Each structure stands twice: as C-alpha cells, then as structure tokens.
Short mmCIF file of C-alpha atoms and ligand atoms in Angstrom, two decimals:
data_model
loop_
_atom_site.label_atom_id
_atom_site.label_comp_id
_atom_site.label_asym_id
_atom_site.label_seq_id
_atom_site.Cartn_x
_atom_site.Cartn_y
_atom_site.Cartn_z
CA MET A 1025 -23.98 3.95 -1.79
CA ILE A 1026 -20.73 3.55 0.25
CA LEU A 1027 -18.70 6.78 0.67
CA ALA A 1028 -14.99 6.03 1.36
CA VAL A 1029 -12.16 8.11 2.57
CA GLU A 1030 -8.33 7.25 2.59
CA SER A 1031 -5.94 9.57 4.34
CA SER A 1032 -3.54 7.31 6.25
CA CYS A 1033 -0.33 8.67 4.49
CA ASP A 1034 0.09 11.28 1.81
CA ASP A 1035 -2.81 10.54 -0.55
CA THR A 1036 -6.08 12.28 0.03
CA SER A 1037 -8.67 9.97 -1.71
CA VAL A 1038 -12.40 9.65 -1.96
CA ALA A 1039 -14.60 7.18 -3.69
CA LEU A 1040 -18.22 6.29 -4.09
CA VAL A 1041 -19.40 2.75 -4.86
CA ASP A 1042 -22.81 1.23 -5.04
CA MET A 1043 -24.03 -1.93 -3.23
CA THR A 1044 -22.56 -4.22 -6.16
CA GLY A 1045 -19.15 -2.57 -5.79
CA ALA A 1046 -19.52 -0.55 -9.09
CA LEU A 1047 -17.48 2.52 -9.01
CA PHE A 1048 -19.32 5.91 -9.39
CA PHE A 1049 -16.44 8.26 -8.25
CA HIS A 1050 -12.78 8.08 -7.48
CA ARG A 1051 -10.34 10.96 -7.04
CA SER A 1052 -7.09 11.06 -5.27
CA LEU A 1053 -5.08 14.21 -4.55
CA SER A 1054 -1.35 13.45 -4.09
CA GLN A 1055 0.75 15.41 -1.77
CA ASN A 1056 4.12 14.43 -3.55
CA ASP A 1057 4.94 17.90 -4.46
CA LEU A 1058 4.53 19.27 -0.93
CA HIS A 1059 6.64 16.58 0.68
CA ALA A 1060 9.34 16.34 -2.23
CA PRO A 1061 11.57 19.09 -0.64
CA PHE A 1062 11.83 17.02 2.51
CA GLY A 1063 12.56 13.76 0.82
CA GLY A 1064 9.76 11.95 2.69
CA VAL A 1065 6.36 12.51 4.15
CA VAL A 1066 6.08 15.20 6.84
CA PRO A 1067 3.15 13.98 9.02
CA GLU A 1068 2.01 17.41 10.31
CA LEU A 1069 1.94 18.83 6.86
CA ALA A 1070 0.06 15.74 5.55
CA SER A 1071 -2.58 15.90 8.18
CA ARG A 1072 -3.23 19.59 7.76
CA THR A 1073 -3.45 19.06 4.00
CA HIS A 1074 -5.94 16.10 4.33
CA SER A 1075 -8.12 18.44 6.48
CA GLU A 1076 -8.17 21.11 3.88
CA ARG A 1077 -8.79 18.77 0.91
CA LEU A 1078 -11.18 16.27 2.37
CA PRO A 1079 -14.51 18.47 2.38
CA PHE A 1080 -13.48 19.70 -1.05
CA LEU A 1081 -13.18 16.11 -2.60
CA VAL A 1082 -16.36 14.87 -0.93
CA GLU A 1083 -18.18 17.87 -2.24
CA GLN A 1084 -16.94 16.99 -5.81
CA ALA A 1085 -17.89 13.40 -5.44
CA PHE A 1086 -21.58 14.44 -4.88
CA SER A 1087 -21.77 17.44 -7.31
CA GLU A 1088 -20.04 15.50 -10.24
CA THR A 1089 -22.12 12.35 -9.93
CA GLY A 1090 -25.47 13.97 -8.94
CA LEU A 1091 -25.61 11.76 -5.98
CA SER A 1092 -26.55 12.90 -2.52
CA LEU A 1093 -25.70 12.12 1.14
CA GLU A 1094 -29.30 10.69 1.52
CA GLN A 1095 -28.18 7.80 -0.77
CA VAL A 1096 -25.20 6.83 1.33
CA SER A 1097 -25.78 3.70 3.53
CA ALA A 1098 -22.50 3.81 5.13
CA ALA A 1099 -19.17 5.76 5.14
CA ALA A 1100 -16.02 3.62 5.20
CA LEU A 1101 -12.80 5.12 6.32
CA THR A 1102 -9.16 3.92 6.86
CA VAL A 1103 -8.42 4.16 10.70
CA GLY A 1104 -5.20 2.49 10.72
CA PRO A 1105 -2.29 1.58 10.42
CA GLY A 1106 -1.00 4.92 9.20
CA LEU A 1107 0.00 8.36 10.46
CA SER A 1108 -2.36 9.50 13.33
CA GLY A 1109 -2.85 13.09 12.15
CA GLY A 1110 -4.05 11.95 8.82
CA LEU A 1111 -6.36 9.29 10.22
CA LEU A 1112 -7.80 11.79 12.67
CA ALA A 1113 -8.44 14.23 9.86
CA ALA A 1114 -10.74 11.63 8.18
CA ILE A 1115 -12.32 10.46 11.34
CA SER A 1116 -13.28 14.05 12.49
CA PHE A 1117 -14.52 15.14 9.26
CA LEU A 1118 -16.62 12.00 8.57
CA LYS A 1119 -18.04 11.90 12.07
CA GLY A 1120 -19.43 15.25 11.60
CA LEU A 1121 -20.97 14.37 8.36
CA CYS A 1122 -22.40 11.06 9.52
CA TRP A 1123 -23.82 12.51 12.84
CA ALA A 1124 -25.66 15.12 10.76
CA LYS A 1125 -27.25 12.61 8.46
CA ASN A 1126 -27.35 9.61 10.83
CA ILE A 1127 -25.14 7.43 8.60
CA PRO A 1128 -23.36 4.40 9.91
CA MET A 1129 -19.56 4.30 9.81
CA VAL A 1130 -17.24 1.34 8.89
CA PRO A 1131 -13.64 1.54 10.08
CA VAL A 1132 -11.22 -0.12 7.62
CA HIS A 1133 -7.82 -1.73 8.11
CA HIS A 1134 -5.46 -0.29 5.59
CA ILE A 1135 -3.48 -3.50 5.00
CA ARG A 1136 -6.54 -5.54 4.52
CA ALA A 1137 -7.82 -3.02 1.95
CA HIS A 1138 -4.62 -3.22 0.02
CA LEU A 1139 -4.93 -7.12 0.00
CA ARG A 1140 -8.59 -7.06 -0.81
CA VAL A 1141 -8.25 -5.51 -4.28
CA ALA A 1142 -5.65 -8.08 -5.21
CA LEU A 1143 -8.63 -10.45 -5.98
CA ASP A 1144 -11.91 -9.48 -7.44
CA PRO A 1145 -13.91 -8.30 -4.32
CA SER A 1146 -16.86 -10.44 -5.47
CA LEU A 1147 -14.61 -13.57 -4.85
CA GLU A 1148 -13.83 -15.13 -1.64
CA ILE A 1149 -10.09 -15.04 -0.68
CA PRO A 1150 -9.07 -18.75 -0.19
CA ARG A 1151 -8.26 -19.73 3.37
CA GLU A 1152 -4.50 -20.17 4.08
CA SER A 1153 -3.43 -17.86 1.28
CA LEU A 1154 -0.34 -15.71 1.67
CA GLY A 1155 -0.62 -11.91 1.39
CA LEU A 1156 2.26 -9.51 0.83
CA VAL A 1157 1.81 -5.82 1.21
CA VAL A 1158 4.92 -3.94 -0.12
CA SER A 1159 4.64 -0.03 0.29
CA GLY A 1160 6.54 2.92 1.73
CA GLY A 1161 5.47 1.86 5.23
CA HIS A 1162 5.13 -1.94 5.00
CA THR A 1163 6.98 -5.01 3.74
CA HIS A 1164 4.78 -7.43 5.55
CA LEU A 1165 3.90 -11.07 4.69
CA TYR A 1166 0.77 -12.55 6.19
CA ARG A 1167 -0.80 -15.91 6.33
CA ILE A 1168 -4.53 -15.28 5.81
CA ARG A 1169 -5.89 -17.79 8.12
CA GLU A 1170 -9.42 -16.94 7.31
CA TRP A 1171 -10.20 -13.68 5.68
CA PRO A 1172 -10.02 -11.07 7.21
CA ASP A 1173 -7.76 -12.51 9.92
CA LEU A 1174 -4.21 -12.13 9.22
CA ASP A 1175 -1.04 -13.70 10.86
CA LEU A 1176 2.13 -11.84 10.20
CA VAL A 1177 4.74 -14.47 9.19
CA GLY A 1178 7.50 -12.14 7.82
CA GLN A 1179 8.21 -8.39 7.70
CA THR A 1180 11.22 -6.07 7.18
CA THR A 1181 13.74 -5.86 9.89
CA ASP A 1182 14.68 -2.23 8.85
CA ASP A 1183 13.44 -0.17 5.98
CA ALA A 1184 10.21 -0.99 3.79
CA ALA A 1185 10.85 -1.86 0.24
CA GLY A 1186 9.21 1.43 -0.95
CA GLU A 1187 11.42 3.32 1.52
CA ALA A 1188 14.47 1.50 -0.05
CA PHE A 1189 13.42 2.64 -3.43
CA ASP A 1190 12.96 6.20 -2.12
CA LYS A 1191 16.29 6.36 -0.36
CA GLY A 1192 18.13 4.96 -3.45
CA ALA A 1193 16.31 7.56 -5.65
CA LYS A 1194 17.36 10.40 -3.39
CA VAL A 1195 21.05 9.24 -3.62
CA LEU A 1196 20.73 9.30 -7.39
CA GLY A 1197 19.18 12.79 -7.24
CA LEU A 1198 15.75 11.64 -8.49
CA PRO A 1199 12.66 13.17 -7.07
CA TYR A 1200 10.30 11.74 -4.43
CA PRO A 1201 8.56 9.22 -4.55
CA GLY A 1202 11.58 7.31 -5.91
CA GLY A 1203 10.00 3.90 -6.88
CA PRO A 1204 8.50 5.14 -10.09
CA GLU A 1205 11.51 7.19 -10.83
CA ILE A 1206 13.90 4.23 -10.35
CA GLU A 1207 11.65 2.02 -12.47
CA LYS A 1208 11.59 4.72 -15.31
CA GLN A 1209 15.44 5.02 -15.26
CA ALA A 1210 15.86 1.23 -15.03
CA SER A 1211 13.72 0.62 -18.01
CA LEU A 1212 16.37 2.62 -20.25
CA TRP A 1213 19.03 -0.08 -19.36
CA THR A 1214 19.53 -3.49 -20.99
CA GLY A 1215 23.26 -4.07 -20.28
CA PRO A 1216 24.90 -5.90 -17.33
CA LEU A 1217 24.00 -5.21 -13.87
CA ILE A 1218 26.06 -4.18 -10.89
CA LYS A 1219 25.96 -6.61 -7.84
CA PHE A 1220 25.99 -4.51 -4.64
CA VAL A 1221 25.45 -7.34 -2.06
CA ARG A 1222 26.06 -11.12 -2.18
CA GLY A 1223 23.46 -12.42 0.18
CA ILE A 1224 21.08 -10.68 2.68
CA ASN A 1225 20.77 -12.49 6.11
CA THR A 1226 17.83 -12.24 8.46
CA ARG A 1227 17.09 -14.30 11.50
CA ASN A 1228 13.72 -15.48 10.28
CA SER A 1229 13.96 -16.81 6.68
CA PHE A 1230 10.67 -15.03 5.65
CA ASP A 1231 11.86 -11.55 6.88
CA PHE A 1232 13.22 -8.82 4.70
CA SER A 1233 16.02 -6.47 5.12
CA PHE A 1234 17.05 -3.59 2.81
CA SER A 1235 19.54 -1.52 4.88
CA GLY A 1236 22.61 -3.43 4.01
CA LEU A 1237 21.88 -3.04 0.25
CA LYS A 1238 21.20 0.70 0.66
CA THR A 1239 24.52 1.10 2.48
CA ALA A 1240 26.40 -0.83 -0.31
CA PHE A 1241 24.59 1.23 -2.87
CA VAL A 1242 25.55 4.49 -1.18
CA GLY A 1243 29.22 3.35 -0.82
CA HIS A 1244 29.39 2.31 -4.55
CA ILE A 1245 28.17 5.71 -5.56
CA ARG A 1246 30.58 7.60 -3.27
CA GLN A 1247 33.45 5.75 -5.00
CA THR A 1248 32.25 5.99 -8.65
CA GLY A 1249 30.37 9.33 -8.50
CA THR A 1250 26.85 10.19 -9.81
CA ASP A 1251 27.55 10.89 -13.62
CA PRO A 1252 23.99 11.05 -14.95
CA SER A 1253 24.91 8.72 -17.78
CA LYS A 1254 25.42 6.04 -15.24
CA THR A 1255 21.99 6.45 -13.53
CA PRO A 1256 20.00 3.94 -15.83
CA GLN A 1257 22.38 1.16 -14.94
CA LEU A 1258 22.63 2.07 -11.30
CA ALA A 1259 18.75 2.32 -11.10
CA ALA A 1260 18.39 -1.07 -12.88
CA SER A 1261 20.93 -2.81 -10.62
CA TYR A 1262 19.33 -1.35 -7.54
CA GLN A 1263 15.71 -2.38 -8.56
CA SER A 1264 16.99 -5.83 -9.55
CA ALA A 1265 18.57 -6.26 -6.10
CA ILE A 1266 15.39 -5.09 -4.22
CA VAL A 1267 13.17 -7.38 -6.36
CA SER A 1268 15.50 -10.40 -6.20
CA HIS A 1269 15.47 -10.09 -2.36
CA LEU A 1270 11.72 -9.86 -2.27
CA THR A 1271 11.23 -12.81 -4.62
CA ASP A 1272 13.84 -14.91 -2.74
CA ARG A 1273 11.85 -14.55 0.58
CA ILE A 1274 8.52 -14.94 -0.89
CA GLY A 1275 9.85 -18.10 -2.70
CA LYS A 1276 10.92 -19.53 0.65
CA ALA A 1277 7.48 -18.75 2.09
CA LEU A 1278 5.74 -20.38 -0.85
CA GLU A 1279 7.67 -23.62 -0.36
CA ALA A 1280 7.16 -23.64 3.36
CA PHE A 1281 3.44 -22.81 3.34
CA HIS A 1282 2.14 -24.17 0.00
CA PRO A 1283 -0.67 -21.72 -0.06
CA PRO A 1284 -3.59 -21.94 -2.28
CA SER A 1285 -2.79 -18.39 -3.68
CA LEU A 1286 -0.67 -15.38 -3.10
CA LEU A 1287 -2.09 -11.89 -2.84
CA VAL A 1288 0.02 -8.84 -3.61
CA GLY A 1289 -0.77 -5.14 -3.02
CA GLY A 1290 0.83 -1.78 -1.88
CA GLY A 1291 2.69 0.93 -3.98
CA VAL A 1292 5.75 -1.13 -4.84
CA ALA A 1293 3.43 -3.90 -6.46
CA ALA A 1294 2.95 -1.34 -9.29
CA ASN A 1295 6.58 -2.06 -10.30
CA LEU A 1296 6.44 -4.00 -13.69
CA HIS A 1297 9.82 -5.79 -13.12
CA PHE A 1298 8.57 -7.02 -9.60
CA ARG A 1299 5.25 -8.09 -11.24
CA SER A 1300 6.86 -10.10 -13.94
CA GLU A 1301 9.41 -11.82 -11.48
CA LEU A 1302 6.53 -12.73 -9.22
CA GLU A 1303 4.67 -14.25 -12.25
CA ILE A 1304 7.72 -16.36 -12.94
CA LEU A 1305 8.17 -17.48 -9.45
CA CYS A 1306 4.37 -18.30 -8.92
CA GLU A 1307 4.27 -20.21 -12.22
CA GLU A 1308 7.36 -22.13 -11.24
CA LYS A 1309 5.78 -23.19 -7.85
CA GLY A 1310 2.31 -23.76 -9.36
CA ILE A 1311 0.67 -21.24 -7.05
CA PRO A 1312 -2.11 -18.79 -8.35
CA LEU A 1313 -0.95 -15.17 -8.06
CA TYR A 1314 -3.43 -12.19 -7.57
CA MET A 1315 -1.90 -8.82 -7.82
CA ALA A 1316 -3.85 -5.51 -7.32
CA PRO A 1317 -4.40 -3.78 -10.52
CA ARG A 1318 -1.59 -1.25 -11.02
CA PRO A 1319 -3.85 1.95 -10.54
CA LEU A 1320 -5.02 0.31 -7.21
CA CYS A 1321 -1.66 -0.57 -5.86
CA GLY A 1322 -0.83 2.76 -4.13
CA ASP A 1323 -3.02 4.19 -1.48
CA ASN A 1324 -6.63 4.80 -2.76
CA ALA A 1325 -10.10 5.05 -1.48
CA VAL A 1326 -11.38 2.34 -3.86
CA MET A 1327 -9.73 -0.36 -1.89
CA VAL A 1328 -11.37 1.24 1.32
CA ALA A 1329 -14.82 1.42 -0.28
CA LEU A 1330 -14.75 -2.24 -1.46
CA THR A 1331 -13.34 -3.44 1.95
CA GLY A 1332 -15.80 -1.38 3.78
CA LEU A 1333 -18.71 -2.72 1.52
CA GLU A 1334 -17.71 -6.34 2.41
CA LEU A 1335 -17.81 -5.47 6.16
CA PHE A 1336 -21.05 -3.68 5.93
CA ARG A 1337 -22.75 -6.45 4.03
CA ALA A 1338 -21.54 -9.00 6.64
CA GLY A 1339 -22.63 -6.64 9.44
CA ARG A 1340 -19.07 -6.71 10.76
CA GLY A 1341 -17.51 -3.66 12.47
CA VAL A 1342 -20.27 -1.18 11.60
CA MET A 1343 -20.35 1.66 14.09
CA SER A 1344 -22.36 4.76 14.89
CA PRO A 1345 -20.88 8.23 14.67
CA TYR A 1346 -21.46 8.31 18.38
CA ASP A 1347 -19.13 5.34 19.06
CA GLU A 1348 -15.45 5.81 19.94
CA ILE A 1349 -13.78 5.73 16.67
CA ARG A 1350 -10.12 6.51 17.15
CA PRO A 1351 -6.99 6.48 14.92
CA ARG A 1352 -5.20 3.10 15.19
CA PRO A 1353 -1.66 4.15 13.84
CA ARG A 1354 -0.31 0.61 14.69
CA TRP A 1355 -3.34 -1.45 14.22
CA ASP A 1356 -1.39 -4.32 12.83
CA GLU A 1357 0.38 -4.60 16.16
CA ASP A 1358 -2.21 -3.78 18.85
O1 KG4 I 2122 1.11 2.09 -0.95
P1 KG4 I 2122 1.74 3.46 -1.01
O2 KG4 I 2122 1.14 4.38 -2.13
O3 KG4 I 2122 1.73 4.24 0.16
C1 KG4 I 2122 2.20 3.69 1.46
O4 KG4 I 2122 1.19 3.12 2.15
O5 KG4 I 2122 3.41 3.76 1.82
O6 KG4 I 2122 3.20 3.06 -1.52
C2 KG4 I 2122 4.19 4.18 -1.80
C3 KG4 I 2122 5.57 3.53 -2.00
C4 KG4 I 2122 6.59 4.67 -2.15
O7 KG4 I 2122 7.77 4.26 -1.31
C5 KG4 I 2122 6.85 4.51 -3.68
O8 KG4 I 2122 8.26 4.93 -4.05
C6 KG4 I 2122 6.58 3.01 -4.00
O9 KG4 I 2122 5.56 2.81 -3.21
N1 KG4 I 2122 6.24 2.98 -5.45
C7 KG4 I 2122 7.08 2.14 -6.16
C8 KG4 I 2122 6.42 2.24 -7.56
N2 KG4 I 2122 5.36 3.07 -7.38
C9 KG4 I 2122 5.27 3.46 -6.09
N3 KG4 I 2122 8.15 1.42 -6.08
C10 KG4 I 2122 8.66 0.81 -7.06
N4 KG4 I 2122 8.25 0.81 -8.34
C11 KG4 I 2122 7.01 1.61 -8.67
N5 KG4 I 2122 6.48 1.70 -9.84
ZN1 ZN I 2123 -0.73 1.77 1.84
#
C-alpha cells in the first residue's frame, strides 16, 4: 500500500491506495469554516489544524480499512509548492511514523499531482502536452516536455483564477471559498451578461491577469449597489469574464504549441461552465482534453498517492526518513 498525505493549503487529506492504484481510503477535512471569517487562508491556523488532524485521519485510515502500517510500502506526501507550516506538519508527522516502521518516503510536487490525475494514472502523459493548473494559488500553464518535467509557459501576473473567484464572491457577500458560491449563483441566471472589461492585456500572450477585472467588478458594484436580486446576474457575468479570459489565453497557447493533449486540474477546474467552454475550445482545435474528475480537482491526497505510486514504482525520488526532507514552499521556482 501507499499511504498519502496532502496538507499544502487548507485541506487535510489522507489516502491509501494499493500497488495498482486502487483506492482503499480517502478522507479530506476542509478548514473552510475556520478560515471563512478571515476571507482567506490564515497560514498559522492552517498548519496548527493540520498537526491536530493528521494523526487522527491516519488512525481512521487503518482502523476503518483493517489495514496496518506493516502493509505500507511507502508514504507519499506533498512537500511543495504550498504553505510551509502545513507542509512541515505532514513532514514531521510522517517522518516519525516512517522512522518507527522503517518505511520509505516519497516527496510529491503538488502541481504535478494536480496534473497527474487529469489523465488515468495507468496511462502515459503524452510528451509535449500542455498542462494547466487553476486553483487558489496557481494559474499556471506548463509545457510537459517529458513527464514529470514541466516548463512554465504562462502564469498569472497578479491574482490566481481561484483568488479572483474568492474576491468577487466576497464583494457579493458570499462565503469563502467563493468559486463554488459564484458558480451556484451563476447557474440561476439565463439572461444577458454585464461586460466589465473589454480586453485584458499582458506582456506575454499566454499569461493571465485578473486584477483589472476585479477592480472593474468592484467599481460596478459600488455604482449599482448589491441588491441580492442582482447577485445571480453579477455572478454569471463575473464567472463568464474569468472563464473567457482563461479560454482566450489557453486558445492562444494551443495554436502556438499544437500539443498532443491538454491536461487540466486544480480547484477551479471543477467549474462546470469552465469545463464546457474548454470542451468547446479543444473540440474546435482538434486537441484531446483531459480534465481531472470533479471530486479530484481541489486539493486531495488521492492525487498525491497516485503520483507517489508512479515515482515509487520508477524508483525516482524515494527517500529514507533519515534524509533531509524539507518543505519546498516555492518548489515550482527553485
Ligand atoms: O486546488 P484548490 O482546492 O486549492 C489550492 O491549491 O488553491 O483550489 C481552491 C480554489 C478556491 O479559490 C476556490 O474558490 C476555487 O478553487 N474553486 C472554484 C470551484 N471550486 C473551487 N472556482 C470556481 N468554480 C468552482 N466550482
Ligand atoms: Zn492545489
């Protein structure tokens, strides 16, 4: 078995898979309620909560499946990119556990894990594919030279797409995290949409930018007020603006690179409007599209388990609990 832990942001998640990737256990504890009053993730609160919950979740994984630590061949864990306190919580906890039982550890790159579950993990990711991760911390477009090597070809110059959803929701008085709330409100509207911005300029044509849209949205609401009856139209218009900017830039990248496939993951990839616009775009361009299944779009330990399993089988990056395993909060840049 592979025991896997994800704690890079505000979800504490544990999974157990066997050597074929079959899932035996998966549970995630969200910290949304804890961070909601602050309108975003508070790193110190997140790391403390991971430390409290991890032992409890791992205990449940074994007691509920009847499996034991003796059956674990390796422990996979996200070590970056992410919030260093949360990463350290998992590293410290698993180091103790693995040291006691002499279990190898497999550090996992969070972004690769998001992309790995876009395509069935038993299938190879085609060389030169493009990979997009859209979440609360990332709006990053990669050229996958040869899996798992990623070249960054575009990124947000300001807010991440998920952050843009969260900030827009806050202005509308909707709870955190805002993406699913905006999506819910938007689904109630079928009428005309409000256009907040005309074109979004970035120096690199594969980059993304959401701050101008957010400013225009806030400006519009200041002028017109936040009458709750207007929320569905505002949410639908804002969602449409975010999605059309994403698909515009992805479309440009597809034309420039002609990749053999596009892989998409991250919390925002759960958005149904985004998914259907991506399907239309990829169909138009004749490029196979692989999106993470909706329940695996947000942060979860299943993606860590499957990425860790692939590394373990290939003998890549396997470490001992005695080795220096440190948080790599900016792993995508160092
Ligand atoms: O991947 P994720 O769970 O955590 C990070 O690594 O950031 O992504 C969380 C982000 C949040 O900003 C949340 O608002 C957004 O993903 N999100 C969505 C949806 N579900 C989650 N955004 C738009 N539509 C959704 N259905
Ligand atoms: Zn993530």
